[in-house]
CSV table of C-alpha atoms in Angstrom, one decimal:
chain,number,residue,atom,x,y,z
A,10,MET,CA,-7.6,7.1,-77.1
A,11,ALA,CA,-8.3,6.6,-73.4
A,12,GLN,CA,-10.9,3.9,-72.6
A,13,GLU,CA,-14.3,5.1,-71.6
A,14,PHE,CA,-16.3,3.7,-68.7
A,15,SER,CA,-19.9,4.4,-67.9
A,16,GLU,CA,-22.5,3.4,-65.4
A,17,GLN,CA,-26.1,4.3,-64.5
A,18,HIS,CA,-27.1,5.9,-61.2
A,19,ARG,CA,-30.6,6.5,-59.8
A,20,VAL,CA,-30.7,9.8,-57.8
A,21,VAL,CA,-32.8,9.1,-54.7
A,22,TYR,CA,-34.4,11.3,-52.1
A,23,TYR,CA,-31.4,11.3,-49.7
A,24,ASP,CA,-29.1,12.5,-52.6
A,25,THR,CA,-31.3,15.6,-52.9
A,26,GLU,CA,-31.7,18.9,-51.0
A,27,VAL,CA,-34.5,21.3,-50.3
A,28,THR,CA,-34.5,22.4,-53.9
A,29,GLY,CA,-35.4,18.8,-55.0
A,30,GLU,CA,-32.0,18.7,-56.8
A,31,MET,CA,-29.0,16.6,-56.1
A,32,GLY,CA,-26.5,18.1,-53.7
A,33,ILE,CA,-23.1,19.1,-55.1
A,34,GLY,CA,-21.2,16.8,-52.7
A,35,LYS,CA,-23.4,13.9,-53.7
A,36,LEU,CA,-22.9,14.8,-57.4
A,37,VAL,CA,-19.1,14.5,-56.9
A,38,ASP,CA,-19.5,11.4,-54.8
A,39,MET,CA,-21.4,9.8,-57.7
A,40,MET,CA,-18.6,10.7,-60.1
A,41,MET,CA,-15.9,9.4,-57.8
A,42,LEU,CA,-17.8,6.1,-57.6
A,43,ALA,CA,-17.7,5.8,-61.4
A,44,SER,CA,-13.9,6.4,-61.2
A,45,GLU,CA,-13.5,3.7,-58.5
A,46,ASP,CA,-15.7,1.3,-60.5
A,47,HIS,CA,-13.7,2.0,-63.6
A,48,SER,CA,-10.5,1.3,-61.7
A,49,ASP,CA,-11.9,-2.0,-60.3
A,50,SER,CA,-13.0,-3.1,-63.8
A,51,VAL,CA,-9.5,-2.9,-65.2
A,52,GLY,CA,-7.9,-4.4,-62.0
A,53,VAL,CA,-6.4,-1.2,-60.6
A,54,THR,CA,-8.1,-1.8,-57.3
A,55,THR,CA,-7.5,0.3,-54.2
A,56,LYS,CA,-6.0,-2.8,-52.7
A,57,LYS,CA,-3.5,-3.1,-55.5
A,58,VAL,CA,-2.5,0.6,-55.2
A,59,LEU,CA,-2.2,0.3,-51.4
A,60,GLY,CA,-0.1,-2.9,-51.9
A,61,LEU,CA,2.5,-0.8,-53.8
A,62,GLY,CA,2.6,1.5,-50.7
A,63,LEU,CA,0.7,4.2,-52.7
A,64,GLY,CA,-2.6,6.0,-52.8
A,65,TRP,CA,-4.4,8.3,-55.2
A,66,VAL,CA,-4.9,11.8,-54.0
A,67,ILE,CA,-7.2,14.4,-55.6
A,68,THR,CA,-5.6,17.8,-55.9
A,69,GLN,CA,-8.2,19.6,-58.0
A,70,HIS,CA,-11.7,19.4,-59.4
A,71,LEU,CA,-13.1,21.7,-62.2
A,72,LEU,CA,-16.8,21.2,-62.2
A,73,THR,CA,-19.3,22.7,-64.7
A,74,ILE,CA,-23.1,22.3,-64.1
A,75,ASN,CA,-25.8,22.7,-66.8
A,76,ARG,CA,-28.6,21.3,-64.7
A,77,LEU,CA,-28.5,19.3,-61.4
A,78,PRO,CA,-30.1,15.8,-61.5
A,79,LYS,CA,-33.5,15.6,-59.8
A,80,ASN,CA,-35.0,13.2,-57.3
A,81,ASN,CA,-35.6,9.8,-59.0
A,82,GLU,CA,-33.8,10.7,-62.2
A,83,VAL,CA,-31.6,8.0,-63.7
A,84,VAL,CA,-28.4,9.4,-65.1
A,85,THR,CA,-25.4,8.0,-66.8
A,86,VAL,CA,-21.9,8.8,-65.5
A,87,LYS,CA,-19.2,8.5,-68.1
A,88,THR,CA,-15.5,8.8,-67.3
A,89,LYS,CA,-12.1,8.3,-68.8
A,90,ALA,CA,-8.5,8.6,-67.4
A,91,ALA,CA,-7.7,11.0,-70.2
A,92,SER,CA,-4.0,11.6,-69.9
A,93,TYR,CA,-1.0,11.6,-67.6
A,94,ASN,CA,2.5,13.1,-67.3
A,95,PRO,CA,5.3,12.1,-64.8
A,96,TYR,CA,3.4,13.5,-61.8
A,97,PHE,CA,-0.2,14.1,-62.6
A,98,CYS,CA,-3.2,12.1,-63.9
A,99,TYR,CA,-6.1,13.8,-65.5
A,100,ARG,CA,-9.6,12.3,-65.5
A,101,ASP,CA,-12.8,13.6,-67.1
A,102,PHE,CA,-16.4,12.9,-66.1
A,103,TRP,CA,-19.7,13.6,-67.8
A,104,VAL,CA,-23.2,13.2,-66.2
A,105,LYS,CA,-25.8,12.6,-68.9
A,106,ALA,CA,-29.6,12.7,-68.8
A,107,ALA,CA,-31.7,9.9,-70.3
A,108,ASP,CA,-32.0,12.0,-73.5
A,109,GLY,CA,-28.2,12.3,-73.8
A,110,THR,CA,-27.9,15.9,-72.8
A,111,THR,CA,-24.9,16.7,-70.6
A,112,LEU,CA,-26.0,17.7,-67.1
A,113,ALA,CA,-22.5,18.2,-65.6
A,114,LYS,CA,-18.8,17.8,-66.5
A,115,MET,CA,-15.8,17.5,-64.3
A,116,HIS,CA,-12.1,17.5,-64.9
A,117,THR,CA,-10.1,16.1,-62.0
A,118,VAL,CA,-6.3,16.1,-61.2
A,119,PHE,CA,-4.9,13.1,-59.3
A,120,VAL,CA,-1.4,12.6,-57.9
A,121,LEU,CA,0.1,9.4,-56.4
A,122,MET,CA,1.1,9.6,-52.7
A,123,ASP,CA,3.8,7.4,-51.2
A,124,GLN,CA,2.0,6.3,-48.1
A,125,GLU,CA,5.1,5.9,-45.9
A,126,LYS,CA,6.9,9.1,-46.9
A,127,ARG,CA,3.6,11.0,-47.2
A,128,LYS,CA,5.1,12.6,-50.4
A,129,ILE,CA,4.0,12.8,-53.9
A,130,THR,CA,5.7,10.3,-56.1
A,131,ARG,CA,6.1,9.7,-59.9
A,132,ILE,CA,3.2,8.1,-61.7
A,133,VAL,CA,3.7,4.3,-61.9
A,134,PRO,CA,3.1,3.2,-65.5
A,135,GLU,CA,1.4,-0.1,-64.5
A,136,LEU,CA,-1.3,1.9,-62.6
A,137,VAL,CA,-2.3,3.9,-65.7
A,138,ALA,CA,-1.6,1.5,-68.6
A,139,PRO,CA,-4.9,-0.4,-68.1
A,140,PHE,CA,-6.8,2.8,-68.7
A,141,GLU,CA,-5.1,3.4,-72.0
A,142,SER,CA,-4.4,7.0,-70.9
A,143,GLU,CA,-2.4,9.1,-73.2
A,144,PHE,CA,1.1,10.0,-71.9
A,145,THR,CA,2.0,13.6,-72.3
A,146,LYS,CA,5.0,15.7,-71.1
A,147,LYS,CA,2.7,18.7,-70.8
A,148,ILE,CA,1.7,19.8,-67.4
A,149,GLU,CA,-1.7,21.4,-67.5
A,150,ARG,CA,-2.0,25.0,-66.3
A,151,ASN,CA,-5.6,24.9,-65.0
A,152,PRO,CA,-7.0,28.1,-63.5
A,153,LEU,CA,-6.7,28.2,-59.7
A,154,PRO,CA,-9.4,29.2,-57.3
A,155,LYS,CA,-8.9,32.6,-55.6
A,156,ALA,CA,-8.6,32.9,-51.8
A,157,PRO,CA,-11.2,35.1,-50.2
A,158,GLN,CA,-9.9,38.6,-49.5
A,159,THR,CA,-12.7,40.0,-47.3
A,160,ILE,CA,-14.6,37.3,-45.3
A,161,THR,CA,-18.4,37.7,-45.7
A,162,ALA,CA,-19.3,34.6,-43.6
A,163,ARG,CA,-17.5,32.1,-41.5
A,164,HIS,CA,-18.5,28.9,-39.8
A,165,ASP,CA,-16.7,26.1,-37.9
A,166,TYR,CA,-17.4,22.4,-38.7
A,167,GLY,CA,-16.2,19.7,-36.4
A,168,VAL,CA,-15.1,16.6,-38.3
A,169,ARG,CA,-17.4,13.8,-37.4
A,170,PHE,CA,-16.8,10.1,-37.2
A,171,MET,CA,-19.2,9.6,-40.2
A,172,ASP,CA,-17.0,11.9,-42.3
A,173,ILE,CA,-14.0,9.5,-42.3
A,174,ASP,CA,-13.9,6.8,-45.0
A,175,SER,CA,-12.3,3.3,-44.9
A,176,ASN,CA,-9.0,4.9,-45.9
A,177,HIS,CA,-9.1,6.8,-42.6
A,178,HIS,CA,-9.4,10.1,-44.5
A,179,VAL,CA,-12.1,12.7,-44.4
A,180,ASN,CA,-13.9,12.1,-47.7
A,181,ASN,CA,-13.3,14.9,-50.1
A,182,VAL,CA,-17.0,15.5,-50.5
A,183,HIS,CA,-17.5,16.9,-47.0
A,184,TYR,CA,-15.4,19.9,-48.1
A,185,PHE,CA,-18.3,20.7,-50.4
A,186,ASP,CA,-20.8,20.7,-47.6
A,187,TRP,CA,-18.6,22.9,-45.4
A,188,MET,CA,-17.9,25.3,-48.2
A,189,LEU,CA,-21.5,25.6,-49.4
A,190,ASP,CA,-23.4,25.5,-46.1
A,191,VAL,CA,-21.7,28.7,-44.9
A,192,LEU,CA,-23.4,30.6,-47.7
A,193,GLY,CA,-26.8,30.1,-45.9
A,194,ALA,CA,-30.2,28.9,-47.1
A,195,ASP,CA,-31.2,32.3,-48.6
A,196,PHE,CA,-28.3,32.4,-51.0
A,197,LEU,CA,-28.4,28.7,-51.8
A,198,ILE,CA,-32.1,28.7,-52.6
A,199,LYS,CA,-31.9,31.8,-54.7
A,200,HIS,CA,-28.8,30.8,-56.7
A,201,ARG,CA,-27.8,27.9,-58.9
A,202,LEU,CA,-24.1,26.7,-59.0
A,203,LYS,CA,-22.7,26.8,-62.5
A,204,GLU,CA,-19.0,26.3,-62.0
A,205,MET,CA,-16.8,25.2,-59.1
A,206,ASN,CA,-13.0,25.1,-59.1
A,207,ILE,CA,-11.7,23.4,-55.9
A,208,GLN,CA,-8.2,22.8,-54.9
A,209,TYR,CA,-7.1,20.5,-52.1
A,210,LYS,CA,-4.0,21.6,-50.2
A,211,GLN,CA,-3.9,19.7,-46.9
A,212,GLU,CA,-5.9,17.0,-45.4
A,213,VAL,CA,-8.3,17.6,-42.5
A,214,ARG,CA,-8.4,14.9,-39.9
A,215,TYR,CA,-11.0,13.4,-37.5
A,216,GLY,CA,-11.3,15.5,-34.3
A,217,GLN,CA,-10.1,18.7,-36.0
A,218,VAL,CA,-12.3,21.7,-36.6
A,219,ALA,CA,-12.6,22.9,-40.2
A,220,THR,CA,-13.2,26.7,-40.4
A,221,SER,CA,-15.1,27.5,-43.6
A,222,GLU,CA,-14.7,31.1,-44.8
A,223,VAL,CA,-16.3,32.7,-47.8
A,224,GLU,CA,-16.2,36.0,-49.7
A,225,ILE,CA,-19.4,36.7,-51.6
A,226,SER,CA,-18.8,39.0,-54.5
A,227,GLY,CA,-21.9,39.2,-56.7
A,228,LEU,CA,-22.3,35.9,-58.5
A,229,THR,CA,-18.8,34.8,-57.6
A,230,THR,CA,-17.9,33.2,-54.2
A,231,ASN,CA,-14.4,32.5,-53.0
A,232,HIS,CA,-14.0,29.9,-50.3
A,233,GLN,CA,-11.3,28.6,-48.0
A,234,ILE,CA,-11.2,25.8,-45.4
A,235,LYS,CA,-8.6,26.3,-42.7
A,236,VAL,CA,-7.6,24.2,-39.7
A,237,GLY,CA,-6.3,26.7,-37.3
A,238,SER,CA,-4.0,28.9,-39.4
A,239,GLU,CA,-3.3,26.1,-41.9
A,240,LEU,CA,-5.0,26.3,-45.3
A,241,SER,CA,-6.7,23.1,-46.3
A,242,CYS,CA,-8.7,23.8,-49.3
A,243,LEU,CA,-9.6,26.7,-51.7
A,244,ALA,CA,-12.5,27.0,-54.1
A,245,THR,CA,-14.1,29.6,-56.4
A,246,CYS,CA,-17.7,29.2,-57.4
A,247,ARG,CA,-19.7,30.9,-60.1
A,248,TRP,CA,-23.5,31.2,-59.7
A,249,GLU,CA,-26.6,32.3,-61.6
A,250,GLU,CA,-29.8,33.6,-60.1
A,251,ARG,CA,-32.7,31.1,-60.1
B,17,MET,CA,-51.8,-10.4,-45.4
B,18,ALA,CA,-49.9,-7.2,-46.1
B,19,GLN,CA,-48.3,-6.9,-49.4
B,20,GLU,CA,-44.5,-7.3,-49.5
B,21,PHE,CA,-42.2,-5.0,-51.5
B,22,SER,CA,-38.6,-5.6,-52.1
B,23,GLU,CA,-35.7,-4.0,-54.0
B,24,GLN,CA,-32.0,-4.4,-54.3
B,25,HIS,CA,-29.4,-1.9,-53.2
B,26,ARG,CA,-25.7,-1.8,-53.8
B,27,VAL,CA,-23.8,-0.4,-50.8
B,28,VAL,CA,-21.1,1.9,-52.1
B,29,TYR,CA,-18.0,3.6,-50.6
B,30,TYR,CA,-19.8,6.7,-49.5
B,31,ASP,CA,-22.4,4.7,-47.6
B,32,THR,CA,-19.6,3.2,-45.5
B,33,GLU,CA,-17.5,4.4,-42.6
B,34,VAL,CA,-14.0,3.9,-41.4
B,35,THR,CA,-15.0,0.3,-40.3
B,36,GLY,CA,-15.7,-0.5,-44.0
B,37,GLU,CA,-19.3,-1.1,-43.0
B,38,MET,CA,-22.5,0.8,-43.8
B,39,GLY,CA,-23.2,3.7,-41.5
B,40,ILE,CA,-26.4,3.4,-39.4
B,41,GLY,CA,-28.0,6.6,-40.8
B,42,LYS,CA,-27.3,5.2,-44.3
B,43,LEU,CA,-28.8,1.9,-43.4
B,44,VAL,CA,-32.0,3.6,-42.3
B,45,ASP,CA,-31.9,5.9,-45.3
B,46,MET,CA,-31.9,2.8,-47.5
B,47,MET,CA,-34.9,1.3,-45.7
B,48,MET,CA,-36.8,4.5,-45.9
B,49,LEU,CA,-36.2,4.6,-49.7
B,50,ALA,CA,-37.8,1.1,-49.9
B,51,SER,CA,-40.8,2.4,-48.0
B,52,GLU,CA,-41.0,5.4,-50.4
B,53,ASP,CA,-40.6,3.2,-53.5
B,54,HIS,CA,-43.3,0.8,-52.1
B,55,SER,CA,-45.7,3.7,-51.6
B,56,ASP,CA,-45.0,5.0,-55.2
B,57,SER,CA,-45.6,1.6,-56.6
B,58,VAL,CA,-49.1,1.4,-55.2
B,59,GLY,CA,-49.9,5.1,-56.1
B,60,VAL,CA,-49.7,6.5,-52.5
B,61,THR,CA,-47.1,9.1,-53.6
B,62,THR,CA,-45.9,11.9,-51.4
B,63,LYS,CA,-47.7,14.2,-53.8
B,64,LYS,CA,-51.0,12.4,-53.2
B,65,VAL,CA,-50.5,12.6,-49.4
B,66,LEU,CA,-49.6,16.2,-49.5
B,67,GLY,CA,-52.6,16.8,-51.8
B,68,LEU,CA,-54.8,15.7,-49.0
B,69,GLY,CA,-53.1,18.3,-46.7
B,70,LEU,CA,-51.3,15.4,-44.9
B,71,GLY,CA,-47.8,14.1,-44.3
B,72,TRP,CA,-46.4,10.9,-42.8
B,73,VAL,CA,-44.3,11.4,-39.7
B,74,ILE,CA,-42.1,8.7,-38.1
B,75,THR,CA,-42.5,8.5,-34.4
B,76,GLN,CA,-40.3,5.5,-33.6
B,77,HIS,CA,-37.8,3.0,-35.1
B,78,LEU,CA,-36.9,-0.3,-33.4
B,79,LEU,CA,-33.7,-1.5,-35.2
B,80,THR,CA,-32.0,-4.8,-34.8
B,81,ILE,CA,-28.6,-5.5,-36.5
B,82,ASN,CA,-27.0,-8.9,-37.0
B,83,ARG,CA,-24.3,-7.7,-39.4
B,84,LEU,CA,-23.9,-4.4,-41.2
B,85,PRO,CA,-23.6,-4.5,-45.0
B,86,LYS,CA,-20.1,-4.0,-46.4
B,87,ASN,CA,-18.8,-1.8,-49.1
B,88,ASN,CA,-19.9,-3.2,-52.6
B,89,GLU,CA,-22.3,-5.7,-51.1
B,90,VAL,CA,-25.6,-6.0,-52.9
B,91,VAL,CA,-28.4,-6.4,-50.4
B,92,THR,CA,-32.2,-6.8,-50.7
B,93,VAL,CA,-34.5,-4.6,-48.7
B,94,LYS,CA,-37.9,-6.1,-48.0
B,95,THR,CA,-40.8,-4.1,-46.4
B,96,LYS,CA,-44.5,-4.3,-45.7
B,97,ALA,CA,-47.0,-1.9,-44.1
B,98,ALA,CA,-47.9,-4.6,-41.6
B,99,SER,CA,-50.9,-3.2,-39.8
B,100,TYR,CA,-52.7,0.0,-38.7
B,101,ASN,CA,-55.1,1.2,-36.1
B,102,PRO,CA,-57.0,4.5,-36.0
B,103,TYR,CA,-53.9,6.6,-35.3
B,104,PHE,CA,-50.8,4.5,-36.1
B,105,CYS,CA,-49.3,2.6,-39.0
B,106,TYR,CA,-46.7,-0.1,-38.4
B,107,ARG,CA,-44.2,-1.0,-41.1
B,108,ASP,CA,-41.5,-3.8,-41.0
B,109,PHE,CA,-38.2,-3.9,-42.9
B,110,TRP,CA,-35.7,-6.6,-43.4
B,111,VAL,CA,-32.2,-6.2,-45.0
B,112,LYS,CA,-31.1,-9.5,-46.5
B,113,ALA,CA,-27.7,-10.7,-47.8
B,114,ALA,CA,-27.3,-12.5,-51.1
B,115,ASP,CA,-27.5,-15.8,-49.3
B,116,GLY,CA,-30.8,-14.9,-47.8
B,117,THR,CA,-29.5,-14.3,-44.2
B,118,THR,CA,-31.1,-11.4,-42.4
B,119,LEU,CA,-28.6,-8.6,-41.8
B,120,ALA,CA,-31.0,-6.2,-40.1
B,121,LYS,CA,-34.6,-5.7,-39.2
B,122,MET,CA,-36.6,-2.6,-38.3
B,123,HIS,CA,-40.1,-1.9,-37.0
B,124,THR,CA,-41.3,1.6,-37.7
B,125,VAL,CA,-44.3,3.6,-36.3
B,126,PHE,CA,-45.8,6.2,-38.5
B,127,VAL,CA,-48.5,8.8,-37.8
B,128,LEU,CA,-50.4,11.1,-40.2
B,129,MET,CA,-49.9,14.8,-39.6
B,130,ASP,CA,-52.4,17.4,-40.7
B,131,GLN,CA,-50.1,19.9,-42.4
B,132,GLU,CA,-52.2,23.0,-41.7
B,133,LYS,CA,-53.1,22.2,-38.0
B,134,ARG,CA,-49.7,20.6,-37.4
B,135,LYS,CA,-51.6,17.9,-35.4
B,136,ILE,CA,-51.7,14.2,-35.6
B,137,THR,CA,-54.9,13.1,-37.4
B,138,ARG,CA,-56.8,9.8,-37.9
B,139,ILE,CA,-55.4,7.4,-40.5
B,140,VAL,CA,-57.1,7.9,-43.8
B,141,PRO,CA,-58.2,4.4,-45.1
B,142,GLU,CA,-57.5,5.3,-48.8
B,143,LEU,CA,-53.8,5.9,-47.9
B,144,VAL,CA,-53.4,2.4,-46.3
B,145,ALA,CA,-55.8,0.2,-48.3
B,146,PRO,CA,-53.4,-0.1,-51.3
B,147,PHE,CA,-50.8,-1.8,-49.0
B,148,GLU,CA,-53.3,-4.4,-47.9
B,149,SER,CA,-52.3,-3.6,-44.3
B,150,GLU,CA,-54.2,-5.4,-41.6
B,151,PHE,CA,-56.6,-3.2,-39.5
B,152,THR,CA,-56.3,-3.7,-35.8
B,153,LYS,CA,-57.8,-1.9,-32.8
B,154,LYS,CA,-54.8,-2.8,-30.8
B,155,ILE,CA,-52.3,0.0,-30.1
B,156,GLU,CA,-48.8,-1.5,-29.8
B,157,ARG,CA,-46.9,-1.0,-26.5
B,158,ASN,CA,-43.4,-0.9,-27.8
B,159,PRO,CA,-40.6,-0.4,-25.3
B,160,LEU,CA,-39.5,3.2,-25.1
B,161,PRO,CA,-35.9,4.5,-25.1
B,162,LYS,CA,-34.6,5.7,-21.7
B,163,ALA,CA,-33.4,9.3,-21.3
B,164,PRO,CA,-29.8,9.6,-20.1
B,165,GLN,CA,-29.6,10.3,-16.4
B,166,THR,CA,-25.9,11.3,-16.1
B,167,ILE,CA,-24.4,12.9,-19.2
B,168,THR,CA,-21.1,11.1,-20.2
B,169,ALA,CA,-20.6,13.3,-23.4
B,170,ARG,CA,-22.3,16.2,-25.1
B,171,HIS,CA,-21.8,17.9,-28.4
B,172,ASP,CA,-23.6,20.6,-30.4
B,173,TYR,CA,-24.4,20.1,-34.1
B,174,GLY,CA,-25.6,23.0,-36.2
B,175,VAL,CA,-28.3,22.0,-38.7
B,176,ARG,CA,-26.9,22.5,-42.2
B,177,PHE,CA,-28.6,23.4,-45.4
B,178,MET,CA,-27.7,19.9,-46.7
B,179,ASP,CA,-29.6,18.3,-43.8
B,180,ILE,CA,-33.0,19.6,-45.0
B,181,ASP,CA,-34.9,17.5,-47.5
B,182,SER,CA,-37.4,18.5,-50.2
B,183,ASN,CA,-40.2,18.5,-47.6
B,184,HIS,CA,-38.2,21.3,-45.8
B,185,HIS,CA,-37.6,19.0,-42.8
B,186,VAL,CA,-34.3,17.8,-41.3
B,187,ASN,CA,-34.2,14.3,-42.6
B,188,ASN,CA,-34.6,11.8,-39.8
B,189,VAL,CA,-31.3,10.1,-40.5
B,190,HIS,CA,-29.2,13.1,-39.4
B,191,TYR,CA,-30.4,12.3,-35.9
B,192,PHE,CA,-28.5,9.1,-36.1
B,193,ASP,CA,-25.2,10.9,-37.0
B,194,TRP,CA,-25.7,13.4,-34.2
B,195,MET,CA,-26.5,10.6,-31.7
B,196,LEU,CA,-23.7,8.3,-32.6
B,197,ASP,CA,-20.9,10.8,-33.4
B,198,VAL,CA,-21.0,12.1,-29.8
B,199,LEU,CA,-19.8,8.6,-28.7
B,200,GLY,CA,-16.4,9.3,-30.3
B,201,ALA,CA,-14.2,7.2,-32.6
B,202,ASP,CA,-12.7,5.1,-29.9
B,203,PHE,CA,-16.1,3.8,-28.7
B,204,LEU,CA,-17.5,3.4,-32.3
B,205,ILE,CA,-14.5,1.5,-33.6
B,206,LYS,CA,-14.4,-0.9,-30.6
B,207,HIS,CA,-18.2,-1.6,-30.5
B,208,ARG,CA,-20.8,-3.0,-32.8
B,209,LEU,CA,-24.4,-1.6,-32.7
B,210,LYS,CA,-26.9,-4.5,-32.1
B,211,GLU,CA,-30.1,-2.7,-31.2
B,212,MET,CA,-31.3,0.9,-31.4
B,213,ASN,CA,-34.7,2.2,-30.2
B,214,ILE,CA,-35.2,5.7,-31.3
B,215,GLN,CA,-38.2,7.9,-30.6
B,216,TYR,CA,-38.9,11.3,-32.3
B,217,LYS,CA,-40.6,13.9,-30.2
B,218,GLN,CA,-40.1,17.3,-31.9
B,219,GLU,CA,-38.7,18.4,-35.2
B,220,VAL,CA,-35.4,20.1,-35.4
B,221,ARG,CA,-35.2,23.0,-37.9
B,222,TYR,CA,-32.7,24.6,-40.2
B,223,GLY,CA,-30.5,27.1,-38.4
B,224,GLN,CA,-31.2,25.5,-35.0
B,225,VAL,CA,-28.4,23.8,-32.9
B,226,ALA,CA,-29.1,20.2,-31.9
B,227,THR,CA,-27.4,19.3,-28.6
B,228,SER,CA,-26.6,15.6,-28.5
B,229,GLU,CA,-26.2,14.1,-25.1
B,230,VAL,CA,-25.3,10.5,-24.1
B,231,GLU,CA,-25.0,8.4,-21.0
B,232,ILE,CA,-22.6,5.5,-21.6
B,233,SER,CA,-23.5,2.6,-19.2
B,234,GLY,CA,-21.4,-0.4,-20.1
B,235,LEU,CA,-22.8,-1.8,-23.4
B,236,THR,CA,-25.9,0.4,-23.2
B,237,THR,CA,-26.0,4.0,-24.3
B,238,ASN,CA,-28.9,6.3,-23.7
B,239,HIS,CA,-29.2,9.4,-26.0
B,240,GLN,CA,-31.1,12.6,-26.3
B,241,ILE,CA,-31.2,15.4,-28.7
B,242,LYS,CA,-32.3,18.8,-27.4
B,243,VAL,CA,-32.8,22.2,-29.0
B,244,GLY,CA,-32.3,24.5,-26.1
B,245,SER,CA,-34.4,23.0,-23.3
B,246,GLU,CA,-36.8,21.2,-25.7
B,247,LEU,CA,-36.5,17.5,-26.1
B,248,SER,CA,-36.4,16.5,-29.8
B,249,CYS,CA,-35.4,12.8,-29.8
B,250,LEU,CA,-34.6,9.9,-27.5
B,251,ALA,CA,-32.7,6.7,-28.2
B,252,THR,CA,-31.4,3.7,-26.4
B,253,CYS,CA,-28.7,1.6,-28.0
B,254,ARG,CA,-27.3,-1.8,-27.2
B,255,TRP,CA,-23.7,-2.7,-28.3
B,256,GLU,CA,-21.3,-5.6,-28.3
B,257,GLU,CA,-17.6,-5.5,-28.2
B,258,ARG,CA,-15.8,-6.0,-31.6
């Protein structure tokens, strides 16, 4: 059984949006932090991974939301590196309220990137053993997001200096802001996100312009981020009316 | 003597930038949180202020930085509502490292806004008494930022849904991102911010486009944010080479 890690997090005003609820990008930020803290706690630090010439890359998140955390709410983030096969690692996250109810869940797929070759490489056992992850030969067949067919709305977002993290990458969470902002305040205020399936294809870099396109089809929205003609990211969201 | 409030804050990866240091907007966010927590602790909650038909508005920050907090550093934020006169409240902030050295200081000027009339109103004693602020007739004459004379760089930033807080305002900290991003990665990586004097003139709203303009003059930069021809915000920064 994979080892579980958990930590508490206080949601503060700058994590929240006009709805008084935590933003989706911030929610994912908070889960990613738990993953990083888990890794540090077992000695699989970013420094160690980089020292092997490698880096973790997220290829997909499957997010389910029951209720978004509110301003000043203290939540517990639980995570485990559930399993791995020769090329993929699977990690699960749960965000729990003080009464133990599950506010959100996320299933995340990671691969290992050879930093020099810029290619995906086989999972290195010493990087997963400390998590007591289960080895499996099975490759998961997770549902994939659908590309928008007819574009309902489109907006360009320049990548800002503040969007790049200490690994010189645009932090994954900015994709959430680009994908959701394009829906507009009216949609975002009247709907609640229930599920989001996001797949990362190609990194966006500082100085580039990310074009966010969405197809709104009732309570489903299909999103893509492109840089020029190159596809960077896809997502499908399911919403409910507020 | 004004009452002091302090709280600890762990700086995490998503507070930091490519330099591995905390972003300026995030640094100010963290200080504003201490101000809010201080207010809540003495019962001067946002709800109470709103209940009187009022709202606090920041008109100026004078920020001095010795060293920016790093990823994973635990800092202490200290604050006190130092003094007030009939129209202005003055609050001081200090960010301290674990060894007690001061990393950053900020002096902030607040006014009270009548929400219905959208006009500045006299300071209500019951909203400052709990902080044991010193009453003074003296109105501070703080240095003001200089408007840029020759524009070195200019960039437009659309106000995003995620930029609006639960008071339906663009959170002040986004002005920092707009003002600093326009300097470009090359400048931001090669320089360290030492001082920033920022003055807020007019609120920017959701759906508007904020034009960020800067004049770079050696180690001094003069900034303005405009919406169309209307001036929203001015700042003067002093930098040192890294």
